Tab-separated table of N, CA and C in Angstrom:
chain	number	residue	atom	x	y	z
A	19	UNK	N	-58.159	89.972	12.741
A	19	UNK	CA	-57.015	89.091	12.565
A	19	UNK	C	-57.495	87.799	11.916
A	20	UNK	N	-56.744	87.304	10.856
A	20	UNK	CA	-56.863	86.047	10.325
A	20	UNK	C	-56.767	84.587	11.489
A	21	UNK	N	-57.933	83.740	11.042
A	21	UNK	CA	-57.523	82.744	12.018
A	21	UNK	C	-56.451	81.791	11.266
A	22	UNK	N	-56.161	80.648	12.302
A	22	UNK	CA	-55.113	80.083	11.620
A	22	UNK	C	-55.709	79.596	10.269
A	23	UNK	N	-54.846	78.813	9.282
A	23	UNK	CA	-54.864	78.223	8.302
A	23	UNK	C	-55.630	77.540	8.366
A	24	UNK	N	-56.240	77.109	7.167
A	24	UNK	CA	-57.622	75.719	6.828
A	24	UNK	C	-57.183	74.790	6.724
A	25	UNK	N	-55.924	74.529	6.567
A	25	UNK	CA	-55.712	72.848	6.273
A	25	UNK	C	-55.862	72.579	7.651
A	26	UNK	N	-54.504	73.282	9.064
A	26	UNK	CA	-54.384	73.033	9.860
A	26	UNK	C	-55.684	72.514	11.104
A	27	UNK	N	-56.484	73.393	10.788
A	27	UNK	CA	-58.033	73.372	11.323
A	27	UNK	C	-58.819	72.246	11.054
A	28	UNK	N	-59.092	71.635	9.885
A	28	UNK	CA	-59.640	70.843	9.419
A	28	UNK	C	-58.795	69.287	9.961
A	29	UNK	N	-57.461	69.203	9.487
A	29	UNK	CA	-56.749	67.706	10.297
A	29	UNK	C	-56.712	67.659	11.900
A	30	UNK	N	-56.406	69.162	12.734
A	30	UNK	CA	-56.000	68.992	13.926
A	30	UNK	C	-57.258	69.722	14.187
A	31	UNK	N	-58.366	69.465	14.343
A	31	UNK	CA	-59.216	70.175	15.071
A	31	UNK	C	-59.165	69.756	16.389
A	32	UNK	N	-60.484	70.554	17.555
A	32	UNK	CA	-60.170	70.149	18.728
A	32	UNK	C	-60.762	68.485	19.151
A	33	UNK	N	-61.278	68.044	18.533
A	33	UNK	CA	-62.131	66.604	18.731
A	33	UNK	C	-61.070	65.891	18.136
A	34	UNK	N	-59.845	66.379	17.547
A	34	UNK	CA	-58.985	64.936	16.842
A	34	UNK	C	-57.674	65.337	18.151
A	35	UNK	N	-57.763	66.543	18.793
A	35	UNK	CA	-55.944	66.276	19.892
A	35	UNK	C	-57.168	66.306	21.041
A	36	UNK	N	-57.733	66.028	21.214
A	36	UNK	CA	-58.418	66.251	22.983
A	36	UNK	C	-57.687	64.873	23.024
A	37	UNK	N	-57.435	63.817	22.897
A	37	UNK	CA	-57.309	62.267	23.177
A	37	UNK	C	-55.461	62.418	23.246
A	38	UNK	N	-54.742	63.496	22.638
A	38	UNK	CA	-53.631	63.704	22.821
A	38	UNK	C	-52.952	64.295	24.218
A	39	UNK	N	-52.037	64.091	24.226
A	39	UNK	CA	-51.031	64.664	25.654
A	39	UNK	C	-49.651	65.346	24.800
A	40	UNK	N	-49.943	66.301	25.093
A	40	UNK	CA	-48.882	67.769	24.186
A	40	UNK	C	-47.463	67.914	25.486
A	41	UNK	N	-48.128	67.471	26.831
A	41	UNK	CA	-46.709	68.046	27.647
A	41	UNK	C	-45.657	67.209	27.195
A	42	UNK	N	-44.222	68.444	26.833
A	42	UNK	CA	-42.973	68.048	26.870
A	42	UNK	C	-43.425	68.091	25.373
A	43	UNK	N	-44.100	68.788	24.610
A	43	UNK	CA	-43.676	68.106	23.471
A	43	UNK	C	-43.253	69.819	22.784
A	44	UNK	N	-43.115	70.114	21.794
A	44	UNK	CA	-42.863	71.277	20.776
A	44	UNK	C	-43.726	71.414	19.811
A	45	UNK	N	-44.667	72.427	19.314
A	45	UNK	CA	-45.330	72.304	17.982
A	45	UNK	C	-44.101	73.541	17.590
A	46	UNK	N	-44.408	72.908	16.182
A	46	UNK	CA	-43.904	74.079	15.255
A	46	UNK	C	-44.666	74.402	14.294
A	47	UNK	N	-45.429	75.389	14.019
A	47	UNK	CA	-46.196	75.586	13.293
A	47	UNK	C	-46.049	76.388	11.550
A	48	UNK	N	-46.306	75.884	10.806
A	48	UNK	CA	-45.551	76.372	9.227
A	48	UNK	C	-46.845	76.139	8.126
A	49	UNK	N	-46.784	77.061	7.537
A	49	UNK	CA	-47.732	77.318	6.305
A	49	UNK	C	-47.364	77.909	5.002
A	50	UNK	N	-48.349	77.770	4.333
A	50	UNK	CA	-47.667	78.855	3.175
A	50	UNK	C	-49.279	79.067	3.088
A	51	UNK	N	-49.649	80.389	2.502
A	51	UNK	CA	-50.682	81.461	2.644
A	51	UNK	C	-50.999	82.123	1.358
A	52	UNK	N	-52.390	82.583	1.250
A	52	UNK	CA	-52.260	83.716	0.037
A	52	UNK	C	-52.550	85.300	0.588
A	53	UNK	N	-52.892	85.102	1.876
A	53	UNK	CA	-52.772	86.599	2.587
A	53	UNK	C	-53.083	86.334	3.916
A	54	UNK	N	-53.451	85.380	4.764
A	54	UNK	CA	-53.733	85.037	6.160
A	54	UNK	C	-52.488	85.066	7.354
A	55	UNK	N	-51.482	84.414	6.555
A	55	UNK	CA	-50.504	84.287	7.286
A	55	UNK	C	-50.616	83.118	8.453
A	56	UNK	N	-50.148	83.343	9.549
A	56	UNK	CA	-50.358	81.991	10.686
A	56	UNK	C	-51.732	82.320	11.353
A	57	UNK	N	-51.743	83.973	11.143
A	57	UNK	CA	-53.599	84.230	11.834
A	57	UNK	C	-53.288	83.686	13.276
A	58	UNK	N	-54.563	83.044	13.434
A	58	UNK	CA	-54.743	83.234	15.246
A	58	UNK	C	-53.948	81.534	16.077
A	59	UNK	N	-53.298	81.036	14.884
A	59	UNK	CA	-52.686	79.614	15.220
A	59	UNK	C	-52.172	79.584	16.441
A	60	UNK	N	-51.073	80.323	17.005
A	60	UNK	CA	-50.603	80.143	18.307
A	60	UNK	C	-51.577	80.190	19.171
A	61	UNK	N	-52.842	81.756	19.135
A	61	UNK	CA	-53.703	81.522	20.471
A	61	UNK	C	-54.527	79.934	20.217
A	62	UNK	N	-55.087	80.116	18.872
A	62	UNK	CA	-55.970	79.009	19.010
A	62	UNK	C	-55.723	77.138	19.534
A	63	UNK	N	-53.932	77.018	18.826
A	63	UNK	CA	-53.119	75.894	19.434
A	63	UNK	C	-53.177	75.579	21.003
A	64	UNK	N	-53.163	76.903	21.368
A	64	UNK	CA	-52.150	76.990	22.964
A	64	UNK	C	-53.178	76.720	23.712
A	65	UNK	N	-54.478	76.780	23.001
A	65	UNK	CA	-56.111	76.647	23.943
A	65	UNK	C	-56.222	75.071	23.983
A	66	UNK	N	-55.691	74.204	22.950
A	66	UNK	CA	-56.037	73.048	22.809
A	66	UNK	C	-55.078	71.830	22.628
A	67	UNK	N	-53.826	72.388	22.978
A	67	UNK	CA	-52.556	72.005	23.365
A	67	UNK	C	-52.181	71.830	24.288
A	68	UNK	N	-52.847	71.702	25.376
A	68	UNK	CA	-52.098	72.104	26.806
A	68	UNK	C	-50.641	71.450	27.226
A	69	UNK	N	-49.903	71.969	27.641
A	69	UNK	CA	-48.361	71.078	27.966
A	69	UNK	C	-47.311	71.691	26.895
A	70	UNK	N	-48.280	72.085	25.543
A	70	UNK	CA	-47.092	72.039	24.585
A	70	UNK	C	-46.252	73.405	24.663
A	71	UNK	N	-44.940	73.316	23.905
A	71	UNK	CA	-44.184	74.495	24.439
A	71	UNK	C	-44.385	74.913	22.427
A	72	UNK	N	-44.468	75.800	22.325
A	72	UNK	CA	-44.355	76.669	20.577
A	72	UNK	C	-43.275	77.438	20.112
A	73	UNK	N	-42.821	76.860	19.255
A	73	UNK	CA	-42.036	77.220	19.308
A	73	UNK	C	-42.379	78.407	17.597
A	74	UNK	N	-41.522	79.104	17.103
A	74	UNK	CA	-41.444	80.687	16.137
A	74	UNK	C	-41.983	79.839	15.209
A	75	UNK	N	-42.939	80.150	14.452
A	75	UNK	CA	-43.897	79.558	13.052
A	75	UNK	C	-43.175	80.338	12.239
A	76	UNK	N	-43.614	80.027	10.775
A	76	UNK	CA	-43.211	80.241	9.768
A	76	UNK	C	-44.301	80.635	8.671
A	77	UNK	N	-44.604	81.593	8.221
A	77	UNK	CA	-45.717	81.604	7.094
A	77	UNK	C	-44.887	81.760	5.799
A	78	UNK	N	-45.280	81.228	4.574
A	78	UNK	CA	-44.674	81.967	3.483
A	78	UNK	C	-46.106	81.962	2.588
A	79	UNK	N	-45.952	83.343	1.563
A	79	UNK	CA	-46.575	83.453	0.893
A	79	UNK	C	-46.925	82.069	-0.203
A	80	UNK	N	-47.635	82.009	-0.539
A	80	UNK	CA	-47.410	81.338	-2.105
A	80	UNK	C	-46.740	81.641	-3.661
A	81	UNK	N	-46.866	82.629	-3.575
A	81	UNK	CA	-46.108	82.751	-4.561
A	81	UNK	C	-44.352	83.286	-4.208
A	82	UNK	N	-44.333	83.243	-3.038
A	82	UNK	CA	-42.888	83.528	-2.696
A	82	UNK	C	-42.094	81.863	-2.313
A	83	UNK	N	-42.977	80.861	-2.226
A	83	UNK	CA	-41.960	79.391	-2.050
A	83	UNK	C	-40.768	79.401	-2.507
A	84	UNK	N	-41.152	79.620	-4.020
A	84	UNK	CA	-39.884	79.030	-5.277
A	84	UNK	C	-38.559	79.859	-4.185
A	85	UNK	N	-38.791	81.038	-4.056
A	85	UNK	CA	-37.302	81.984	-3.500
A	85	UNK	C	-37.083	81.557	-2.090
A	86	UNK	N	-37.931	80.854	-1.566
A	86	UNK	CA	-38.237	81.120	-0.133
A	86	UNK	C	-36.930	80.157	0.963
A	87	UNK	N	-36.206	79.425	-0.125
A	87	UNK	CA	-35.328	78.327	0.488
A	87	UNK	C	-34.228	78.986	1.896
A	88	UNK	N	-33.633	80.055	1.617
A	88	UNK	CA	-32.779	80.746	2.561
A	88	UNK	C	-33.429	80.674	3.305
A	89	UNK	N	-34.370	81.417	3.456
A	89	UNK	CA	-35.423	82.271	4.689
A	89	UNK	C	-36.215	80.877	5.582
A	90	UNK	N	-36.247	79.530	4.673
A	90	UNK	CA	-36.752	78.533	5.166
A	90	UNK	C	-36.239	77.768	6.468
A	91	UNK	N	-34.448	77.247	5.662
A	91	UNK	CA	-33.390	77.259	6.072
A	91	UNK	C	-32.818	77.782	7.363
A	92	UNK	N	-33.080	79.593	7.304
A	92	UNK	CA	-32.502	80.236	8.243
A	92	UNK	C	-33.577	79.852	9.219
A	93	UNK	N	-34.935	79.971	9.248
A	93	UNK	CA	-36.060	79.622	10.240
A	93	UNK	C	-35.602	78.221	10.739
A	94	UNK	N	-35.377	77.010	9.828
A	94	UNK	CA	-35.128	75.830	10.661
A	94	UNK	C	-34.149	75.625	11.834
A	95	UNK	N	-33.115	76.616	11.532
A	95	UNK	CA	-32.554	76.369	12.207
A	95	UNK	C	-32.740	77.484	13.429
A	96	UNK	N	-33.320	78.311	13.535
A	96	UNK	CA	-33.725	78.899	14.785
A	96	UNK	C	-34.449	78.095	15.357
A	97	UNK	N	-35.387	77.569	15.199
A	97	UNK	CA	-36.259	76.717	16.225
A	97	UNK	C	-35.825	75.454	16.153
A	98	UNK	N	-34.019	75.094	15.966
A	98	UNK	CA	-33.461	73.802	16.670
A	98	UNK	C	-33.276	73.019	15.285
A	99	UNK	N	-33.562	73.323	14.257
A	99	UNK	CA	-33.066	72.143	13.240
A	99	UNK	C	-32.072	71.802	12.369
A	100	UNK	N	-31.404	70.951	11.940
A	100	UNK	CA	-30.366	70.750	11.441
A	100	UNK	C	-30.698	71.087	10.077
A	101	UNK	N	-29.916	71.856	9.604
A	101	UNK	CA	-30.038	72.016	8.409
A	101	UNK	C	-28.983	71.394	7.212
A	102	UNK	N	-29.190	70.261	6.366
A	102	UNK	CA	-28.234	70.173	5.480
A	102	UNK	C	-27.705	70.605	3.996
C-alpha cells in the first residue's frame, strides 16, 4: 500500500503536530496524485493525531483535476461543506 502523500509528510510530520492538540477537531484529508492515492494517510494521521475525528478524504488524479469540479463539489459537501 502507498503511504500517504509527500507534500503532506514533509509539512505535517510527527515533530511539527506533537506540540498540537487535535481533540474536537476534524482533519480532512485531500490530494491530488499520480498513482498513490491517500495511501496510508488515515492510519498514519490517526497515530499522530490523537483526539482528531477524520473525516472521507479525497484523492484526485492529476490529470483528472481539470474534470474533477462535480466530484470535488459532491465530496465537499459530504464531509459538511457549503458549497457555492
Amino acid at each position: 500500500m502507498a503511504q500517504r502523500p509527500v507534500a503532506p509528510r514533509c509539512r505535517l510530520g510527527s515533530h511539527g503536530t506533537a506540540r498540537l492538540d487535535f481533540t474536537g477537531k476534524t482533519v480532512v484529508p485531500f490530494t491530488t496524485h499520480a498513482m498513490g492515492g491517500l495511501g496510508t494517510t488515515k492510519r498514519d494521521y490517526t497515530a499522530s493525531r490523537a483526539g482528531a475525528t477524520f473525516a472521507e478524504g479525497l484523492a484526485v488524479k492529476g490529470e483528472e483535476v481539470g474534470e474533477a469540479e462535480g466530484y470535488i463539489a459532491a465530496w465537499l459537501q459530504r464531509v459538511g461543506f457549503t458549497v457555492s
